[in-house]
PDB file of C-alpha atoms in Angstrom:
ATOM      1  CA  MET A   1     -20.217  28.956  21.093  1.00  0.00           C
ATOM      2  CA  ASN A   2     -17.707  26.509  22.473  1.00  0.00           C
ATOM      3  CA  GLY A   3     -16.876  23.239  20.780  1.00  0.00           C
ATOM      4  CA  LYS A   4     -18.347  20.962  23.412  1.00  0.00           C
ATOM      5  CA  PRO A   5     -21.623  20.036  21.690  1.00  0.00           C
ATOM      6  CA  LYS A   6     -19.787  19.458  18.441  1.00  0.00           C
ATOM      7  CA  GLY A   7     -17.389  17.112  20.197  1.00  0.00           C
ATOM      8  CA  LYS A   8     -20.269  15.172  21.729  1.00  0.00           C
ATOM      9  CA  LYS A   9     -21.928  14.945  18.333  1.00  0.00           C
ATOM     10  CA  VAL A  10     -18.728  13.637  16.747  1.00  0.00           C
ATOM     11  CA  ASN A  11     -18.229  11.093  19.541  1.00  0.00           C
ATOM     12  CA  LYS A  12     -21.825   9.913  19.223  1.00  0.00           C
ATOM     13  CA  ALA A  13     -21.463   9.581  15.446  1.00  0.00           C
ATOM     14  CA  TRP A  14     -18.190   7.646  15.842  1.00  0.00           C
ATOM     15  CA  LEU A  15     -19.737   5.345  18.430  1.00  0.00           C
ATOM     16  CA  HIS A  16     -22.761   4.722  16.179  1.00  0.00           C
ATOM     17  CA  ASP A  17     -20.499   3.908  13.212  1.00  0.00           C
ATOM     18  CA  HIS A  18     -18.282   1.705  15.368  1.00  0.00           C
ATOM     19  CA  LEU A  19     -21.115  -0.316  16.852  1.00  0.00           C
ATOM     20  CA  ASN A  20     -22.687  -0.807  13.429  1.00  0.00           C
ATOM     21  CA  ASP A  21     -19.403  -1.622  11.704  1.00  0.00           C
ATOM     22  CA  PRO A  22     -19.705  -5.127  10.165  1.00  0.00           C
ATOM     23  CA  TYR A  23     -16.069  -5.935  11.033  1.00  0.00           C
ATOM     24  CA  VAL A  24     -16.613  -4.932  14.669  1.00  0.00           C
ATOM     25  CA  LYS A  25     -19.639  -7.233  14.796  1.00  0.00           C
ATOM     26  CA  LEU A  26     -17.665 -10.012  13.106  1.00  0.00           C
ATOM     27  CA  ALA A  27     -14.754  -9.579  15.537  1.00  0.00           C
ATOM     28  CA  ASN A  28     -17.136  -9.831  18.492  1.00  0.00           C
ATOM     29  CA  ARG A  29     -18.734 -12.927  17.013  1.00  0.00           C
ATOM     30  CA  GLU A  30     -15.441 -14.665  16.196  1.00  0.00           C
ATOM     31  CA  GLY A  31     -13.614 -13.687  19.380  1.00  0.00           C
ATOM     32  CA  TYR A  32     -11.069 -11.226  18.007  1.00  0.00           C
ATOM     33  CA  ARG A  33     -10.011  -8.351  20.224  1.00  0.00           C
ATOM     34  CA  ALA A  34     -10.197  -5.805  17.390  1.00  0.00           C
ATOM     35  CA  ARG A  35     -11.460  -5.497  13.829  1.00  0.00           C
ATOM     36  CA  ALA A  36      -7.798  -5.102  12.779  1.00  0.00           C
ATOM     37  CA  ALA A  37      -7.582  -8.914  12.602  1.00  0.00           C
ATOM     38  CA  TYR A  38      -9.448  -8.794   9.295  1.00  0.00           C
ATOM     39  CA  LYS A  39      -6.916  -6.387   7.789  1.00  0.00           C
ATOM     40  CA  LEU A  40      -4.128  -8.905   8.350  1.00  0.00           C
ATOM     41  CA  LYS A  41      -6.413 -11.717   7.193  1.00  0.00           C
ATOM     42  CA  GLU A  42      -6.980  -9.965   3.843  1.00  0.00           C
ATOM     43  CA  ILE A  43      -3.273  -9.217   3.439  1.00  0.00           C
ATOM     44  CA  ASP A  44      -2.403 -12.824   4.200  1.00  0.00           C
ATOM     45  CA  GLU A  45      -5.035 -14.176   1.797  1.00  0.00           C
ATOM     46  CA  VAL A  46      -3.626 -12.045  -1.043  1.00  0.00           C
ATOM     47  CA  PHE A  47       0.095 -12.586  -0.397  1.00  0.00           C
ATOM     48  CA  GLY A  48       0.114 -16.019   1.293  1.00  0.00           C
ATOM     49  CA  LEU A  49       2.579 -14.983   4.001  1.00  0.00           C
ATOM     50  CA  ILE A  50       1.691 -16.927   7.145  1.00  0.00           C
ATOM     51  CA  LYS A  51       2.072 -20.695   7.250  1.00  0.00           C
ATOM     52  CA  PRO A  52       2.220 -23.348   9.986  1.00  0.00           C
ATOM     53  CA  GLY A  53       5.705 -23.967  11.350  1.00  0.00           C
ATOM     54  CA  GLN A  54       6.899 -20.394  10.937  1.00  0.00           C
ATOM     55  CA  LEU A  55       8.322 -17.930  13.423  1.00  0.00           C
ATOM     56  CA  VAL A  56       6.238 -14.742  13.318  1.00  0.00           C
ATOM     57  CA  VAL A  57       7.119 -11.566  15.243  1.00  0.00           C
ATOM     58  CA  ASP A  58       4.309  -9.090  15.911  1.00  0.00           C
ATOM     59  CA  LEU A  59       5.549  -5.536  16.581  1.00  0.00           C
ATOM     60  CA  GLY A  60       3.157  -3.155  18.303  1.00  0.00           C
ATOM     61  CA  SER A  61       0.953  -6.116  19.096  1.00  0.00           C
ATOM     62  CA  ALA A  62      -1.509  -4.759  21.691  1.00  0.00           C
ATOM     63  CA  PRO A  63      -4.394  -5.436  22.057  1.00  0.00           C
ATOM     64  CA  GLY A  64      -3.484  -8.676  20.242  1.00  0.00           C
ATOM     65  CA  ALA A  65      -5.830  -9.113  17.267  1.00  0.00           C
ATOM     66  CA  TRP A  66      -2.998  -9.728  14.793  1.00  0.00           C
ATOM     67  CA  SER A  67      -1.374 -12.285  17.098  1.00  0.00           C
ATOM     68  CA  GLN A  68      -4.780 -13.953  17.481  1.00  0.00           C
ATOM     69  CA  TYR A  69      -5.102 -14.270  13.702  1.00  0.00           C
ATOM     70  CA  VAL A  70      -1.581 -15.727  13.362  1.00  0.00           C
ATOM     71  CA  ARG A  71      -2.247 -18.146  16.229  1.00  0.00           C
ATOM     72  CA  ARG A  72      -5.395 -19.450  14.507  1.00  0.00           C
ATOM     73  CA  LYS A  73      -3.609 -19.690  11.143  1.00  0.00           C
ATOM     74  CA  MET A  74      -0.914 -21.853  12.753  1.00  0.00           C
ATOM     75  CA  SER A  75      -3.412 -24.129  14.469  1.00  0.00           C
ATOM     76  CA  PRO A  76      -4.153 -27.403  12.624  1.00  0.00           C
ATOM     77  CA  ALA A  77      -7.877 -26.748  13.075  1.00  0.00           C
ATOM     78  CA  GLY A  78      -7.752 -22.938  12.958  1.00  0.00           C
ATOM     79  CA  ALA A  79      -8.594 -22.876  16.657  1.00  0.00           C
ATOM     80  CA  ALA A  80      -7.906 -20.143  19.195  1.00  0.00           C
ATOM     81  CA  ALA A  81      -6.568 -22.718  21.659  1.00  0.00           C
ATOM     82  CA  GLY A  82      -4.918 -26.105  21.626  1.00  0.00           C
ATOM     83  CA  ALA A  83      -2.255 -27.377  19.238  1.00  0.00           C
ATOM     84  CA  LEU A  84       0.013 -24.796  17.622  1.00  0.00           C
ATOM     85  CA  GLN A  85       2.461 -25.410  14.769  1.00  0.00           C
ATOM     86  CA  GLY A  86       4.903 -22.524  14.910  1.00  0.00           C
ATOM     87  CA  THR A  87       6.221 -19.770  17.153  1.00  0.00           C
ATOM     88  CA  ILE A  88       4.658 -16.358  17.745  1.00  0.00           C
ATOM     89  CA  VAL A  89       6.445 -13.592  19.628  1.00  0.00           C
ATOM     90  CA  ALA A  90       4.601 -10.331  20.267  1.00  0.00           C
ATOM     91  CA  LEU A  91       6.155  -7.075  21.456  1.00  0.00           C
ATOM     92  CA  ASP A  92       4.597  -3.819  22.616  1.00  0.00           C
ATOM     93  CA  LEU A  93       5.242  -0.917  24.949  1.00  0.00           C
ATOM     94  CA  LEU A  94       1.699  -1.412  26.264  1.00  0.00           C
ATOM     95  CA  PRO A  95       0.518  -4.430  28.253  1.00  0.00           C
ATOM     96  CA  MET A  96      -1.382  -7.159  26.399  1.00  0.00           C
ATOM     97  CA  GLU A  97      -3.742  -9.790  27.758  1.00  0.00           C
ATOM     98  CA  PRO A  98      -2.270 -13.301  27.293  1.00  0.00           C
ATOM     99  CA  ILE A  99      -3.011 -15.330  24.158  1.00  0.00           C
ATOM    100  CA  GLU A 100      -2.477 -19.073  24.397  1.00  0.00           C
ATOM    101  CA  GLY A 101       0.743 -20.039  22.625  1.00  0.00           C
ATOM    102  CA  VAL A 102       1.947 -16.452  22.097  1.00  0.00           C
ATOM    103  CA  THR A 103       5.062 -15.222  23.897  1.00  0.00           C
ATOM    104  CA  PHE A 104       4.531 -11.580  24.825  1.00  0.00           C
ATOM    105  CA  LEU A 105       7.399  -9.226  25.657  1.00  0.00           C
ATOM    106  CA  GLN A 106       6.506  -5.817  27.022  1.00  0.00           C
ATOM    107  CA  GLY A 107       9.045  -3.117  26.299  1.00  0.00           C
ATOM    108  CA  ASP A 108      10.846  -1.151  23.595  1.00  0.00           C
ATOM    109  CA  PHE A 109      12.441  -3.460  21.035  1.00  0.00           C
ATOM    110  CA  ARG A 110      15.236  -0.914  20.514  1.00  0.00           C
ATOM    111  CA  GLU A 111      16.477  -1.630  24.051  1.00  0.00           C
ATOM    112  CA  ASP A 112      19.076  -4.307  24.664  1.00  0.00           C
ATOM    113  CA  ASP A 113      17.198  -6.083  27.458  1.00  0.00           C
ATOM    114  CA  VAL A 114      14.118  -6.529  25.245  1.00  0.00           C
ATOM    115  CA  LEU A 115      16.265  -7.862  22.403  1.00  0.00           C
ATOM    116  CA  GLU A 116      17.923 -10.250  24.843  1.00  0.00           C
ATOM    117  CA  ARG A 117      14.498 -11.542  25.909  1.00  0.00           C
ATOM    118  CA  LEU A 118      13.576 -11.884  22.220  1.00  0.00           C
ATOM    119  CA  ALA A 119      16.753 -13.905  21.609  1.00  0.00           C
ATOM    120  CA  LEU A 120      15.828 -16.216  24.487  1.00  0.00           C
ATOM    121  CA  ALA A 121      12.308 -16.650  23.103  1.00  0.00           C
ATOM    122  CA  VAL A 122      13.371 -17.566  19.549  1.00  0.00           C
ATOM    123  CA  GLY A 123      16.736 -19.229  20.117  1.00  0.00           C
ATOM    124  CA  ASP A 124      18.915 -19.053  17.030  1.00  0.00           C
ATOM    125  CA  ARG A 125      15.968 -18.745  14.613  1.00  0.00           C
ATOM    126  CA  LEU A 126      15.242 -15.778  12.390  1.00  0.00           C
ATOM    127  CA  ALA A 127      11.661 -14.693  11.773  1.00  0.00           C
ATOM    128  CA  ASP A 128       9.845 -15.859   8.656  1.00  0.00           C
ATOM    129  CA  VAL A 129       7.402 -12.957   8.889  1.00  0.00           C
ATOM    130  CA  VAL A 130       7.455  -9.666  10.800  1.00  0.00           C
ATOM    131  CA  ILE A 131       4.130  -7.859  11.133  1.00  0.00           C
ATOM    132  CA  SER A 132       3.805  -4.291  12.381  1.00  0.00           C
ATOM    133  CA  ASP A 133       0.570  -2.465  13.070  1.00  0.00           C
ATOM    134  CA  MET A 134       2.521   0.233  14.910  1.00  0.00           C
ATOM    135  CA  ALA A 135       1.190   3.763  14.543  1.00  0.00           C
ATOM    136  CA  PRO A 136       2.102   6.975  16.362  1.00  0.00           C
ATOM    137  CA  ASN A 137      -0.332   9.225  18.149  1.00  0.00           C
ATOM    138  CA  LEU A 138      -1.120  11.653  15.342  1.00  0.00           C
ATOM    139  CA  SER A 139      -1.088  15.368  16.182  1.00  0.00           C
ATOM    140  CA  GLY A 140      -2.746  16.694  13.028  1.00  0.00           C
ATOM    141  CA  ILE A 141       0.451  18.579  12.154  1.00  0.00           C
ATOM    142  CA  GLY A 142       1.419  17.077   8.806  1.00  0.00           C
ATOM    143  CA  SER A 143       5.202  17.394   8.999  1.00  0.00           C
ATOM    144  CA  ALA A 144       5.408  16.146  12.592  1.00  0.00           C
ATOM    145  CA  ASP A 145       3.099  13.199  11.932  1.00  0.00           C
ATOM    146  CA  ALA A 146       4.993  12.243   8.764  1.00  0.00           C
ATOM    147  CA  ALA A 147       8.248  12.212  10.749  1.00  0.00           C
ATOM    148  CA  ARG A 148       6.712   9.980  13.440  1.00  0.00           C
ATOM    149  CA  VAL A 149       5.349   7.506  10.895  1.00  0.00           C
ATOM    150  CA  GLU A 150       8.681   7.458   9.052  1.00  0.00           C
ATOM    151  CA  HIS A 151      10.513   6.730  12.295  1.00  0.00           C
ATOM    152  CA  LEU A 152       8.319   3.696  13.023  1.00  0.00           C
ATOM    153  CA  ILE A 153       8.746   2.375   9.473  1.00  0.00           C
ATOM    154  CA  GLU A 154      12.508   2.774   9.756  1.00  0.00           C
ATOM    155  CA  LEU A 155      12.430   0.845  13.044  1.00  0.00           C
ATOM    156  CA  ALA A 156      10.343  -1.957  11.514  1.00  0.00           C
ATOM    157  CA  ILE A 157      12.637  -2.280   8.487  1.00  0.00           C
ATOM    158  CA  ASP A 158      15.753  -2.200  10.671  1.00  0.00           C
ATOM    159  CA  PHE A 159      14.233  -4.878  12.918  1.00  0.00           C
ATOM    160  CA  ALA A 160      13.477  -7.041   9.878  1.00  0.00           C
ATOM    161  CA  ARG A 161      17.016  -6.623   8.578  1.00  0.00           C
ATOM    162  CA  HIS A 162      18.473  -7.878  11.854  1.00  0.00           C
ATOM    163  CA  HIS A 163      15.922 -10.484  12.925  1.00  0.00           C
ATOM    164  CA  MET A 164      14.278 -11.860   9.763  1.00  0.00           C
ATOM    165  CA  LYS A 165      15.305 -14.426   7.178  1.00  0.00           C
ATOM    166  CA  PRO A 166      16.562 -12.946   3.889  1.00  0.00           C
ATOM    167  CA  GLU A 167      13.554 -14.450   2.070  1.00  0.00           C
ATOM    168  CA  GLY A 168      11.108 -13.338   4.787  1.00  0.00           C
ATOM    169  CA  ALA A 169       8.305 -10.786   4.637  1.00  0.00           C
ATOM    170  CA  LEU A 170       7.498  -7.576   6.493  1.00  0.00           C
ATOM    171  CA  VAL A 171       3.995  -6.093   6.743  1.00  0.00           C
ATOM    172  CA  ALA A 172       3.878  -2.525   8.073  1.00  0.00           C
ATOM    173  CA  LYS A 173       1.248   0.187   8.379  1.00  0.00           C
ATOM    174  CA  LEU A 174       1.711   3.614   6.883  1.00  0.00           C
ATOM    175  CA  PHE A 175      -0.488   6.520   5.882  1.00  0.00           C
ATOM    176  CA  HIS A 176      -1.167   8.297   2.611  1.00  0.00           C
ATOM    177  CA  GLY A 177      -0.112  11.913   2.717  1.00  0.00           C
ATOM    178  CA  SER A 178       3.106  13.761   3.380  1.00  0.00           C
ATOM    179  CA  GLY A 179       6.052  11.386   3.225  1.00  0.00           C
ATOM    180  CA  TYR A 180       4.165   8.418   1.743  1.00  0.00           C
ATOM    181  CA  ASP A 181       6.203   8.313  -1.488  1.00  0.00           C
ATOM    182  CA  HIS A 182       9.430   8.385   0.513  1.00  0.00           C
ATOM    183  CA  LEU A 183       8.290   5.460   2.671  1.00  0.00           C
ATOM    184  CA  ALA A 184       7.213   3.447  -0.375  1.00  0.00           C
ATOM    185  CA  ALA A 185      10.652   4.103  -1.894  1.00  0.00           C
ATOM    186  CA  MET A 186      12.249   2.960   1.358  1.00  0.00           C
ATOM    187  CA  PHE A 187      10.429  -0.366   1.035  1.00  0.00           C
ATOM    188  CA  ARG A 188      11.491  -0.735  -2.594  1.00  0.00           C
ATOM    189  CA  SER A 189      15.118  -0.100  -1.680  1.00  0.00           C
ATOM    190  CA  ASN A 190      15.057  -2.726   1.087  1.00  0.00           C
ATOM    191  CA  PHE A 191      12.885  -5.479  -0.445  1.00  0.00           C
ATOM    192  CA  ARG A 192      12.908  -7.256  -3.785  1.00  0.00           C
ATOM    193  CA  ILE A 193       9.094  -7.129  -3.831  1.00  0.00           C
ATOM    194  CA  ALA A 194       7.320  -4.119  -2.292  1.00  0.00           C
ATOM    195  CA  LYS A 195       3.549  -3.835  -2.707  1.00  0.00           C
ATOM    196  CA  PRO A 196       1.023  -1.421  -1.180  1.00  0.00           C
ATOM    197  CA  PHE A 197      -2.296  -2.886  -0.094  1.00  0.00           C
ATOM    198  CA  LYS A 198      -5.420  -1.337   1.412  1.00  0.00           C
ATOM    199  CA  PRO A 199      -7.680  -3.995   2.933  1.00  0.00           C
ATOM    200  CA  LYS A 200     -11.432  -3.677   2.647  1.00  0.00           C
ATOM    201  CA  ALA A 201     -11.470  -3.819   6.466  1.00  0.00           C
ATOM    202  CA  SER A 202      -9.712  -0.428   6.544  1.00  0.00           C
ATOM    203  CA  ARG A 203     -12.351   2.249   6.901  1.00  0.00           C
ATOM    204  CA  ASP A 204     -12.957   4.236   3.722  1.00  0.00           C
ATOM    205  CA  ARG A 205     -12.171   7.548   5.395  1.00  0.00           C
ATOM    206  CA  SER A 206      -8.917   6.238   6.854  1.00  0.00           C
ATOM    207  CA  THR A 207      -5.670   7.172   5.113  1.00  0.00           C
ATOM    208  CA  GLU A 208      -3.971   4.031   6.393  1.00  0.00           C
ATOM    209  CA  THR A 209      -2.547   1.514   3.997  1.00  0.00           C
ATOM    210  CA  PHE A 210      -0.068  -1.318   4.378  1.00  0.00           C
ATOM    211  CA  MET A 211       3.212  -2.067   2.661  1.00  0.00           C
ATOM    212  CA  VAL A 212       4.247  -5.663   2.123  1.00  0.00           C
ATOM    213  CA  GLY A 213       7.952  -6.228   1.584  1.00  0.00           C
ATOM    214  CA  ILE A 214       9.137  -9.693   0.554  1.00  0.00           C
ATOM    215  CA  GLY A 215      12.782 -10.771   0.227  1.00  0.00           C
ATOM    216  CA  LEU A 216      15.422  -8.505   1.709  1.00  0.00           C
ATOM    217  CA  ARG A 217      17.776  -6.848  -0.727  1.00  0.00           C
ATOM    218  CA  ALA A 218      21.463  -7.126   0.067  1.00  0.00           C
ATOM    219  CA  ALA A 219      22.588  -4.280   2.299  1.00  0.00           C
ATOM    220  CA  GLU A 220      24.411  -1.568   0.403  1.00  0.00           C
ATOM    221  CA  THR A 221      28.072  -1.115   1.243  1.00  0.00           C
ATOM    222  CA  ASN A 222      29.991   2.121   0.799  1.00  0.00           C
TER     223      ASN A 222
END
């Protein structure tokens, strides 16, 4: 037998779970583009990271749910439109539908032209908070996937080191499994406070978790 029926069964089961997911229903009701908004909401409620008046940079922002949450948190009335106290800059390789008050830059933040556009968007300010929901396309090959995740974490930390205030915070997604301990150690070596956190909005079967790093450690010199 070929695997076609099995695939259809899996897709149907996923679709059923997705449509009945309470966070999907809540996102639809509250106008968020993805259930991921509630992951950042939980992280923020525990660690108290995002405040009006800040500069927040959202890496890997598409489709925009995290930027939507930040935008509402920086609104005096928690609204999705209208007054905004703060600056939000979102970056992604993929296109993203506009969000009122959010500056979106499409491109690779490792490239000079994207960094130049970022500099124009923020002026001489450094970010108070950097949030990264970036994740690679996983292949199912443990060693290859671990290397891809590690690369994205390294990029996020390097970005924070160059574009974030010393007392700022970085939130980044990683996955339990091969390489997790190394990535957690990387956070501890770069931040004075480094805490793992798995939001309730993360699906139980998902291996994703988030690391919160607060306060950059001084760069080591040889």
